[in-house]
PDB file of C-alpha atoms in Angstrom:
ATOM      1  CA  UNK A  14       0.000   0.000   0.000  1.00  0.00           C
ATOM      2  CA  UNK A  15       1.350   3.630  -1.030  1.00  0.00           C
ATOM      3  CA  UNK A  16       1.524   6.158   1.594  1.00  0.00           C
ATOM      4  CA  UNK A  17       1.108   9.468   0.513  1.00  0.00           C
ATOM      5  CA  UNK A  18       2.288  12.707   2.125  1.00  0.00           C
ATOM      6  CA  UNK A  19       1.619  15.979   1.715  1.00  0.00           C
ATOM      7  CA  UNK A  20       5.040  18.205   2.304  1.00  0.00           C
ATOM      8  CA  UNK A  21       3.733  20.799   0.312  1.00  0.00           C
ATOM      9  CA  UNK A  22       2.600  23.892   2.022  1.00  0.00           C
ATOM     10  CA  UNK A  23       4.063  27.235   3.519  1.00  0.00           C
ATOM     11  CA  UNK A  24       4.118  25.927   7.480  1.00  0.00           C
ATOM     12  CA  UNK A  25       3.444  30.296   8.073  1.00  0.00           C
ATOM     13  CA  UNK A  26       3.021  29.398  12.047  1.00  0.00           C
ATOM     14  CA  UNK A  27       6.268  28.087  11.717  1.00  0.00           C
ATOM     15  CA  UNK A  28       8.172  30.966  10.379  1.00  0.00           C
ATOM     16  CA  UNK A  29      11.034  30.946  12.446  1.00  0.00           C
ATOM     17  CA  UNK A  30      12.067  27.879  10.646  1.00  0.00           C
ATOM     18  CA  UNK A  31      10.256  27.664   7.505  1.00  0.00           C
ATOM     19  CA  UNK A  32      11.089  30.548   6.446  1.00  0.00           C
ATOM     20  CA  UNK A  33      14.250  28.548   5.175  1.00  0.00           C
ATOM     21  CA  UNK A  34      13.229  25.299   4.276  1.00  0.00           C
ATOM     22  CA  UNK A  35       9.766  23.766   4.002  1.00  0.00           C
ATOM     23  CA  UNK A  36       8.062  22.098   7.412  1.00  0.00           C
ATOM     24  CA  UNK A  37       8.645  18.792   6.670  1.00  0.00           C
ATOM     25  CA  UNK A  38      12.300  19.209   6.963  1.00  0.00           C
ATOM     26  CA  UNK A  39      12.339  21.033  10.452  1.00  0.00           C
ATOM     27  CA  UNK A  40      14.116  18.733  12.372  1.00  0.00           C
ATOM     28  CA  UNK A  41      13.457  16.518  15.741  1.00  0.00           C
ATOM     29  CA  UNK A  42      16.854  15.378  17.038  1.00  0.00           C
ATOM     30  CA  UNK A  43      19.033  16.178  14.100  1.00  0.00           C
ATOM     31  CA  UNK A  44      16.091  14.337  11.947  1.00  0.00           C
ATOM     32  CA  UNK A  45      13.832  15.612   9.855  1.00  0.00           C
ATOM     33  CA  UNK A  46       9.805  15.477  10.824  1.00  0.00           C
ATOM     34  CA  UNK A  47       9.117  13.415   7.739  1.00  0.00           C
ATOM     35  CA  UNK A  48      11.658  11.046   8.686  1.00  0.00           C
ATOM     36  CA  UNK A  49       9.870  10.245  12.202  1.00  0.00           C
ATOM     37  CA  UNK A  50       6.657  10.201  10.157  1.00  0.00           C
ATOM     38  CA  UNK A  51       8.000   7.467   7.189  1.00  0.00           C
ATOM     39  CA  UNK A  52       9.693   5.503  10.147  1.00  0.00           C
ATOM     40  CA  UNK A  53       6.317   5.613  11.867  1.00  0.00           C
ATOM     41  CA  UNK A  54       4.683   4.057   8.325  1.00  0.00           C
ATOM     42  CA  UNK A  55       7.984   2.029   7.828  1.00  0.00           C
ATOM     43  CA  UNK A  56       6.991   0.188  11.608  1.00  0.00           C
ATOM     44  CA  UNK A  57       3.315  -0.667  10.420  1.00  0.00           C
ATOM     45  CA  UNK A  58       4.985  -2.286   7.169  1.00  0.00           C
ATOM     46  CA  UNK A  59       4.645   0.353   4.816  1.00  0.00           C
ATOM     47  CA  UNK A  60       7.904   1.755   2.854  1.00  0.00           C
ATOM     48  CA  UNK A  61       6.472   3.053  -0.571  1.00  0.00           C
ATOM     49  CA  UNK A  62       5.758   6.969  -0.270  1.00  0.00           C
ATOM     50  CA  UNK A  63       4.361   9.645  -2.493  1.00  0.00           C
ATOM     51  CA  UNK A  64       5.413  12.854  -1.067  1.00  0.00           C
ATOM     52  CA  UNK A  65       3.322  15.926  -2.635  1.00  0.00           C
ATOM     53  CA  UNK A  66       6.126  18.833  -2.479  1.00  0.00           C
ATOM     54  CA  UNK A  67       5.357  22.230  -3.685  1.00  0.00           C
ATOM     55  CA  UNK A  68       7.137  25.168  -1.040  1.00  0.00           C
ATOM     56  CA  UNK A  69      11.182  24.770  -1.152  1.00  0.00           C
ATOM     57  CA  UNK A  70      10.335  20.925  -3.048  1.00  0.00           C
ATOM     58  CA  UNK A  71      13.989  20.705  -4.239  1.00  0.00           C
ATOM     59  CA  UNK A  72      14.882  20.941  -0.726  1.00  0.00           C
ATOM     60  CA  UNK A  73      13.229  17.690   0.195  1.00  0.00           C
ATOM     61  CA  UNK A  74      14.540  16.150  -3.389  1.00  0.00           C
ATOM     62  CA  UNK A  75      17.842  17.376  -2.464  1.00  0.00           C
ATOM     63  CA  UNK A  76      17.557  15.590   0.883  1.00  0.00           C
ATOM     64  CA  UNK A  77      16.729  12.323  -0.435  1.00  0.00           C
ATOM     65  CA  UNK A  78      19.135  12.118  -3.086  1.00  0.00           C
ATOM     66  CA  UNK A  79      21.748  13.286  -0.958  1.00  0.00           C
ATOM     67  CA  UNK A  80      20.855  10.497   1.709  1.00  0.00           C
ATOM     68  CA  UNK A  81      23.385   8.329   1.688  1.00  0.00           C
ATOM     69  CA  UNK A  82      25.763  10.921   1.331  1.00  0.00           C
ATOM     70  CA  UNK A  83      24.517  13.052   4.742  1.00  0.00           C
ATOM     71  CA  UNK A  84      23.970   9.862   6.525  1.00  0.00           C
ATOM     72  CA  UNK A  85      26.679   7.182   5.785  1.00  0.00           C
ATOM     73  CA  UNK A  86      30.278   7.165   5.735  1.00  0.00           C
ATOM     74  CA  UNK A  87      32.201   7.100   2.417  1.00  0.00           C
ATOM     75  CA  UNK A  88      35.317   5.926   0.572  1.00  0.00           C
ATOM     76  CA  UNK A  89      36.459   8.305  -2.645  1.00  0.00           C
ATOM     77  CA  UNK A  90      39.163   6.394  -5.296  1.00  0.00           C
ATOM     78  CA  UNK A  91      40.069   9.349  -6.966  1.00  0.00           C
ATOM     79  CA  UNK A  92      42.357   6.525  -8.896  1.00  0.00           C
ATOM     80  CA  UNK A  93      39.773   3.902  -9.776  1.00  0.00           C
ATOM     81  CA  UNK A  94      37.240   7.048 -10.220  1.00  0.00           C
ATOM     82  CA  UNK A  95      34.638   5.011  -7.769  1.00  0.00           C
ATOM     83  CA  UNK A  96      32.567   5.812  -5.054  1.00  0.00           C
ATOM     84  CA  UNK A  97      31.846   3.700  -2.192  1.00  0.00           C
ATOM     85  CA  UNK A  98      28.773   4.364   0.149  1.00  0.00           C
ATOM     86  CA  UNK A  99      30.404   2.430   3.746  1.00  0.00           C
ATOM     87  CA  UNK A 100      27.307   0.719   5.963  1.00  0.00           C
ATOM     88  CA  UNK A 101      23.626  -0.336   5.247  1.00  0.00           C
ATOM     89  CA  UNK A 102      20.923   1.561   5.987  1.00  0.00           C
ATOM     90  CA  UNK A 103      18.263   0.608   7.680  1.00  0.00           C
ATOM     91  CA  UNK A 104      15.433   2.109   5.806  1.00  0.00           C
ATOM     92  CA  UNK A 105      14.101   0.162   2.851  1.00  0.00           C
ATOM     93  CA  UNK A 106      12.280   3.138   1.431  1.00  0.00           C
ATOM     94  CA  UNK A 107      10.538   3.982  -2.085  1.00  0.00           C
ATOM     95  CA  UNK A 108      10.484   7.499  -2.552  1.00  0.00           C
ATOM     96  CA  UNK A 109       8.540   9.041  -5.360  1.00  0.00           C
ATOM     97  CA  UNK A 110       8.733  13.291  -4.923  1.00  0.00           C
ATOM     98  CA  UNK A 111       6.489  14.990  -7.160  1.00  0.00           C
ATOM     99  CA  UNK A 112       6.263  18.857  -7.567  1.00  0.00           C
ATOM    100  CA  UNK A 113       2.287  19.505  -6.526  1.00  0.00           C
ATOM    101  CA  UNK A 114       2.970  22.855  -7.244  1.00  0.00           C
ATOM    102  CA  UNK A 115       3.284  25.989  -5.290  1.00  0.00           C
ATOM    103  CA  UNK A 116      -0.252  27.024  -4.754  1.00  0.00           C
ATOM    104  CA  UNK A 117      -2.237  24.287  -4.711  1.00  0.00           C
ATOM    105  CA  UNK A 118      -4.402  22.715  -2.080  1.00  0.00           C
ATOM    106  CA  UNK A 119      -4.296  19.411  -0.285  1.00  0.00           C
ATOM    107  CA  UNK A 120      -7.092  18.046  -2.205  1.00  0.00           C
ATOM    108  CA  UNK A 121      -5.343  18.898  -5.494  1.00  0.00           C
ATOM    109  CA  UNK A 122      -2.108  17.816  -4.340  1.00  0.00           C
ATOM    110  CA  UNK A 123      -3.630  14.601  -3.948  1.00  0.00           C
ATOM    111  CA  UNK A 124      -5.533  14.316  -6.926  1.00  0.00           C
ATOM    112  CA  UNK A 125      -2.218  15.296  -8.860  1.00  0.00           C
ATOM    113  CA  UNK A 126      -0.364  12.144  -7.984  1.00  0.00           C
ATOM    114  CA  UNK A 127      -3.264  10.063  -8.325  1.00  0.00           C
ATOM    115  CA  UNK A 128      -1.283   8.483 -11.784  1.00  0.00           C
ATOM    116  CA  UNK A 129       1.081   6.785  -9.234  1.00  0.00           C
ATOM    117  CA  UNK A 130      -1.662   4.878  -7.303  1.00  0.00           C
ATOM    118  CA  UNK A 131      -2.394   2.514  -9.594  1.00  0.00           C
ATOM    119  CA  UNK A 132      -6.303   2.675  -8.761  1.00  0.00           C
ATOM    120  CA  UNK A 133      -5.344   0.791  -5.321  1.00  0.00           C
ATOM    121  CA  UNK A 134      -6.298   1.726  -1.659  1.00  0.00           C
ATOM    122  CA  UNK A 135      -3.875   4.133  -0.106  1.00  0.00           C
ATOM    123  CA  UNK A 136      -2.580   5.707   2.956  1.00  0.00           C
ATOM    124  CA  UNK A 137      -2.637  10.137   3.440  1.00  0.00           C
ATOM    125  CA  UNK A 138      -1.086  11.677   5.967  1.00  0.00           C
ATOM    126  CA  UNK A 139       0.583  15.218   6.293  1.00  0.00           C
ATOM    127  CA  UNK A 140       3.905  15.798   6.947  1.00  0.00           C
ATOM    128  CA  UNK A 141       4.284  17.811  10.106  1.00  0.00           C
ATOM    129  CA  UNK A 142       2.449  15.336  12.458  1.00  0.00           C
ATOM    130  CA  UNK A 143       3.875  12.531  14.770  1.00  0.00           C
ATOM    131  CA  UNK A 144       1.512   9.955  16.962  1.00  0.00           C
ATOM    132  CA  UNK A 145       1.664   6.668  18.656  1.00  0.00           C
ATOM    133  CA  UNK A 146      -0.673   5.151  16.584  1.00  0.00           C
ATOM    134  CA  UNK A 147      -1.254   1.753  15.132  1.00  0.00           C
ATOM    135  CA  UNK A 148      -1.195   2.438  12.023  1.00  0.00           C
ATOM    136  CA  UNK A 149      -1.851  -1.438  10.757  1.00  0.00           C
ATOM    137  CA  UNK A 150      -4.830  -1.573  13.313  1.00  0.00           C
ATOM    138  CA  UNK A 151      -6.232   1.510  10.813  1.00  0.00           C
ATOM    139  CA  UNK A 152      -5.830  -0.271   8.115  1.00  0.00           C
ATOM    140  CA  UNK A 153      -7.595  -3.100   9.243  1.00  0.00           C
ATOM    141  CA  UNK A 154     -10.608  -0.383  10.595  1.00  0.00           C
ATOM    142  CA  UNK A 155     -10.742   0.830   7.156  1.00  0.00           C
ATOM    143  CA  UNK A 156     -11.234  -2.664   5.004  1.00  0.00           C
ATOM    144  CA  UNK A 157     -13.827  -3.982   8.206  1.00  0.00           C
ATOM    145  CA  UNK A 158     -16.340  -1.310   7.958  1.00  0.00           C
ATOM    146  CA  UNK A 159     -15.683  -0.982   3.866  1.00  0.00           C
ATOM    147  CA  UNK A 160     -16.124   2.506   3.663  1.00  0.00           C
ATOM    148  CA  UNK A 161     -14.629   5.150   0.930  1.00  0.00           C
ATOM    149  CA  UNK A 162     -13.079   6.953   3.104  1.00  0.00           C
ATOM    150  CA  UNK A 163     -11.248   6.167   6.777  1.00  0.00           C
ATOM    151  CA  UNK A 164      -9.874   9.406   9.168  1.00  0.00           C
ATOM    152  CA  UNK A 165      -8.512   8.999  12.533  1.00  0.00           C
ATOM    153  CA  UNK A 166     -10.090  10.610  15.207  1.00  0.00           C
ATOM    154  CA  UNK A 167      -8.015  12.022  18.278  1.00  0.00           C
ATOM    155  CA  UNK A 168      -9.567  13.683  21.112  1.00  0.00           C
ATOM    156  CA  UNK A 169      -9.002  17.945  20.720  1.00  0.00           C
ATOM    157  CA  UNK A 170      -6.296  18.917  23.374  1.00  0.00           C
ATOM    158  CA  UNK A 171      -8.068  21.215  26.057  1.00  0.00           C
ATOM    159  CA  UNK A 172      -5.527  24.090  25.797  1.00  0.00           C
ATOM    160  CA  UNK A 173      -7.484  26.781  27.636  1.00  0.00           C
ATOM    161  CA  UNK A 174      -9.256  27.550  30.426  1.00  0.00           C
ATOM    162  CA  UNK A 175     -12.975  27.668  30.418  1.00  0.00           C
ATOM    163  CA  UNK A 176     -14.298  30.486  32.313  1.00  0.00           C
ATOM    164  CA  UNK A 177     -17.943  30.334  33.485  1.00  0.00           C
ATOM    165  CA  UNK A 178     -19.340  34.389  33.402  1.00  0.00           C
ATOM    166  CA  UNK A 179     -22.372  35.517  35.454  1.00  0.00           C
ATOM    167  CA  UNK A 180     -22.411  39.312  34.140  1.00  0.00           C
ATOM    168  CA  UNK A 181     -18.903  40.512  35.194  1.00  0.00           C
ATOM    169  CA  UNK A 182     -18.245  38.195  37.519  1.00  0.00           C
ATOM    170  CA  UNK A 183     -16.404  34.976  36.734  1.00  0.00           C
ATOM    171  CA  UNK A 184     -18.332  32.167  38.792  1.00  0.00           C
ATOM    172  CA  UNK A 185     -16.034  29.183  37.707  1.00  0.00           C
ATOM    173  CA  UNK A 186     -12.571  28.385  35.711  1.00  0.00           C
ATOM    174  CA  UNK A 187     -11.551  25.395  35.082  1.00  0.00           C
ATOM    175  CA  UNK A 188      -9.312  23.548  32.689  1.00  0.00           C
ATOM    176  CA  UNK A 189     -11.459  21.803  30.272  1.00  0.00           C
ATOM    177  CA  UNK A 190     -10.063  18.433  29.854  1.00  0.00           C
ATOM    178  CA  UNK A 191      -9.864  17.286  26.233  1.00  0.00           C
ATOM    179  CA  UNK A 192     -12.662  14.580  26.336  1.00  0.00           C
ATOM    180  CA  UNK A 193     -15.416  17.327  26.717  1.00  0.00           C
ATOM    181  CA  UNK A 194     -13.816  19.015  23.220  1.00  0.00           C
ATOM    182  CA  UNK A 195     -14.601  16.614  21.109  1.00  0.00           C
ATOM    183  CA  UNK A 196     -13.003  14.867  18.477  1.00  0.00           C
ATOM    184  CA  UNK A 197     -10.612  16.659  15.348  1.00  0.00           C
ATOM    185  CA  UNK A 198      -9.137  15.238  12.164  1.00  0.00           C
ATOM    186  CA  UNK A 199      -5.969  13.018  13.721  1.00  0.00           C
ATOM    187  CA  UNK A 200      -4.335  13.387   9.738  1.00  0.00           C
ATOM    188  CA  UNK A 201      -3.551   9.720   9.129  1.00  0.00           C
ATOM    189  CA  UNK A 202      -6.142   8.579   6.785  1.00  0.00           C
ATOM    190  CA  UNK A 203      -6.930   5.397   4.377  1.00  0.00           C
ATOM    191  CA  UNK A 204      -8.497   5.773   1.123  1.00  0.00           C
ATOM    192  CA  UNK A 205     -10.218   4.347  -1.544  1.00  0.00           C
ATOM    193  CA  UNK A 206      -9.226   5.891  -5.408  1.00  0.00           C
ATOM    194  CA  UNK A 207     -12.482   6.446  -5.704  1.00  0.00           C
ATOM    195  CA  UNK A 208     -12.328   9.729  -3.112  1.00  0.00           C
ATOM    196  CA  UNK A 209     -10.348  11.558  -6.066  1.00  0.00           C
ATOM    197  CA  UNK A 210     -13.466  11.833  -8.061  1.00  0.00           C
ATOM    198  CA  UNK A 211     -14.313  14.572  -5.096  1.00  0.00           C
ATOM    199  CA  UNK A 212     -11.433  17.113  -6.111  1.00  0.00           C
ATOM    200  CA  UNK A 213     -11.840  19.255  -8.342  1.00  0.00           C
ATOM    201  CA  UNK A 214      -9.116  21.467  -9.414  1.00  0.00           C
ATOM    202  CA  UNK A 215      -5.919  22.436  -7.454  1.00  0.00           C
ATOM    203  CA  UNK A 216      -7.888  24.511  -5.487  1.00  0.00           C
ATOM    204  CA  UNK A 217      -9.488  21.742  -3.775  1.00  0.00           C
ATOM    205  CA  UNK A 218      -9.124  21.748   0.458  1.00  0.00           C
ATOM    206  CA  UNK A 219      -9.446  18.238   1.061  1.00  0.00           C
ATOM    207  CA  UNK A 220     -10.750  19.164   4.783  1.00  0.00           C
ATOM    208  CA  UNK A 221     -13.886  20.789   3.296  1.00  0.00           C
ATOM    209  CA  UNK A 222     -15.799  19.215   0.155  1.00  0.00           C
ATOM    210  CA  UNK A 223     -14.717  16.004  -0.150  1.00  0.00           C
ATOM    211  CA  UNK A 224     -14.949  15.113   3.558  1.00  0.00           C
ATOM    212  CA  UNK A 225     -17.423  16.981   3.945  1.00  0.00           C
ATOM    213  CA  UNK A 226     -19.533  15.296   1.104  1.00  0.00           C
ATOM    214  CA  UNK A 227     -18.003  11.421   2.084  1.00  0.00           C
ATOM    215  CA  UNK A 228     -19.211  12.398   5.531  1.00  0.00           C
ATOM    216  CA  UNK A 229     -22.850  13.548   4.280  1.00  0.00           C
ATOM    217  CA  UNK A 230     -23.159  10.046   2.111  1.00  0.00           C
ATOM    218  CA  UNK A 231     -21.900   8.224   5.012  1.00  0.00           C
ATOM    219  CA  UNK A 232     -18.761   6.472   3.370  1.00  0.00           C
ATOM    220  CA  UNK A 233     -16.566   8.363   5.764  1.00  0.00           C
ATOM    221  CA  UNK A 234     -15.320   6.121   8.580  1.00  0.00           C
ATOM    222  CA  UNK A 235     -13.757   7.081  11.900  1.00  0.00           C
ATOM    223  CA  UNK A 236     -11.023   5.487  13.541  1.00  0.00           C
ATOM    224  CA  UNK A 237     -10.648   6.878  17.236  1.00  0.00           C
ATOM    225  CA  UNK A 238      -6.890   7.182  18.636  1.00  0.00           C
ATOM    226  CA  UNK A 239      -6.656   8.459  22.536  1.00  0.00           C
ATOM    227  CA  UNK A 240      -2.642   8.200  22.624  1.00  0.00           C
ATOM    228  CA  UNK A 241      -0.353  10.349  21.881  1.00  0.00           C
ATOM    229  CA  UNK A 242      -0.830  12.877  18.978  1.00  0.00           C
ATOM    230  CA  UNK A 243       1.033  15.867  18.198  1.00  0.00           C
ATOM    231  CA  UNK A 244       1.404  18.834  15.333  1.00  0.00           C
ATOM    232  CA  UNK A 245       3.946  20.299  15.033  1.00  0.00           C
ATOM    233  CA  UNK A 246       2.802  24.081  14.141  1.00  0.00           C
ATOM    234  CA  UNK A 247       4.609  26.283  16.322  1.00  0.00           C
ATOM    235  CA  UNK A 248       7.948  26.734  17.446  1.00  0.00           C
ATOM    236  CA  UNK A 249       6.406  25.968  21.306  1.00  0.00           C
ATOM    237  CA  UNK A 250       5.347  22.327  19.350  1.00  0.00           C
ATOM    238  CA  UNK A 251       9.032  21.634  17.915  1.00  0.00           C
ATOM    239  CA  UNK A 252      10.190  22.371  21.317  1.00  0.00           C
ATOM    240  CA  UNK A 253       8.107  19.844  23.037  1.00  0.00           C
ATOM    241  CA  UNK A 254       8.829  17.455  20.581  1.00  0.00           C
ATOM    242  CA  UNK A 255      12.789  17.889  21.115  1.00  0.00           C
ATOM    243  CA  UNK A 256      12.607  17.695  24.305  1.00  0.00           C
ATOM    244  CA  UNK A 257      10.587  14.409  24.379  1.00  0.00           C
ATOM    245  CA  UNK A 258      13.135  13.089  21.536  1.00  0.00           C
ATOM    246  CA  UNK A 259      16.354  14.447  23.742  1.00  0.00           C
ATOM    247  CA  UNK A 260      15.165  12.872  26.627  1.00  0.00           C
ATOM    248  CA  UNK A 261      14.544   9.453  25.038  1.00  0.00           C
ATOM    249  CA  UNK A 262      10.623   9.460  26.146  1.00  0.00           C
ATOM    250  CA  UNK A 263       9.179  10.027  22.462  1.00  0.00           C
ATOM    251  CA  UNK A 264       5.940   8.549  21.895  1.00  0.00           C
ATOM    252  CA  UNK A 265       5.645   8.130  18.462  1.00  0.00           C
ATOM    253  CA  UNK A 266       9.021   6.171  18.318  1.00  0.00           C
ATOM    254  CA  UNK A 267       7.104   2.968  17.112  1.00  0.00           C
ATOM    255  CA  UNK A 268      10.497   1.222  15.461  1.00  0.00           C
ATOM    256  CA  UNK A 269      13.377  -0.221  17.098  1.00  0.00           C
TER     257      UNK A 269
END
């Protein structure tokens, strides 16, 4: 099963380091974000990616071609004229980079690479998000309940305090805890091809119409994860995340 992930936008909340290279290549100990999240897919089984770039792309191209030669020793005979690459790497990864272009949406990102799918069920995720989640145990959600569409659920973190008013006067606060918020859009999804016939143009928002219409015909199915789940969309995230990772106490660290 391809995994596809969407590298492709402007990460604004993140200007302090996107301003120089796209989100998906902020790193979390010395590695980039859509490392963790491959190594996360490359743990459930999965190693064949689609990654949708459009800001900085030939950043992430760069990184991949590069790989072996930012991550493993080498040997240079300038006399034979050969280059060795010294070690094995660990990662048996398929990477397909396609430019999504600069503008576009994540519905038409998606629907851009839909040529490499070959018509199959697929995996969607974006690539600034890291989770402890079984991502086989999705998987297996999605082809039970044989719906078109499959989106993990995690509960919405209760970040602020709820304050109870009477008037002018402030009869309660409390910190809400994030069981009474609800449930958001987790970001690891499974999908049928036939979702694609939803998107429209590049100017597609996947969130919106096509969710919002597989939702309404009731071929969207939901998945609920109560682990760990993070974002990483502010500088206060990558933090968090750095510490966890420096401190060996990372959730998401699936792989051994």
């Amino acid at each position: 099963m391809k995994v596809v992930i969407l590298a492709g936008g402007f990460g604004t909340r993140l200007s302090e380091e996107t301003d120089v290279r796209p989100k998906p290549l902020v790193e979390i100990g010395g590695k980039p974000i859509l490392w963790h999240i491959m190594k996360m897919y490359e743990a459930a089984g999965l190693t064949d990616f689609i990654i949708c770039c459009g800001y900085r792309g030939q950043m992430i191209k760069n990184y991949f071609v590069n790989y072996f030669m930012e991550n493993y020793d080498i040997e240079v005979d300038l006399g034979r004229n050969e280059l060795k690459y010294l070690g094995h790497p660990s990662e048996r990864w398929k990477v397909t980079m396609v430019d999504t272009g600069a503008d576009s949406m994540t519905g038409g990102r998606v629907k851009r690479v839909a040529h490499l799918l070959n018509n199959e069920t697929f995996c969607l995720t974006y690539g600034d998000g890291v989770a402890d989640i079984d991502l086989a145990a999705v998987i297996a959600h999605h082809r039970e309940h044989g719906r078109a569409a499959t989106i993990t659920a995690v509960p919405s973190p209760g970040r602020f305090g709820i304050l109870e008013l009477q008037g002018a006067a402030v009869a309660n606060f409390r910190e809400k805890p994030a069981n009474e918020m609800g449930w958001i859009n987790g970001g690891f999804f499974v999908l049928e091809p036939s979702v694609l016939d939803l998107v429209t143009s590049d100017a597609t928002v996947w969130e919106r119409e096509p969710l919002e219409a597989l939702a309404k015909s009731g071929q969207l199915s939901a998945y609920r994860h109560t682990g760990f789940w993070r974002p990483m969309d502010t500088l206060r995230d990558k933090r968090e995340l750095e510490s966890m990772w420096a401190g060996g106490s990372a959730p998401w660290k699936t792989w051994s």
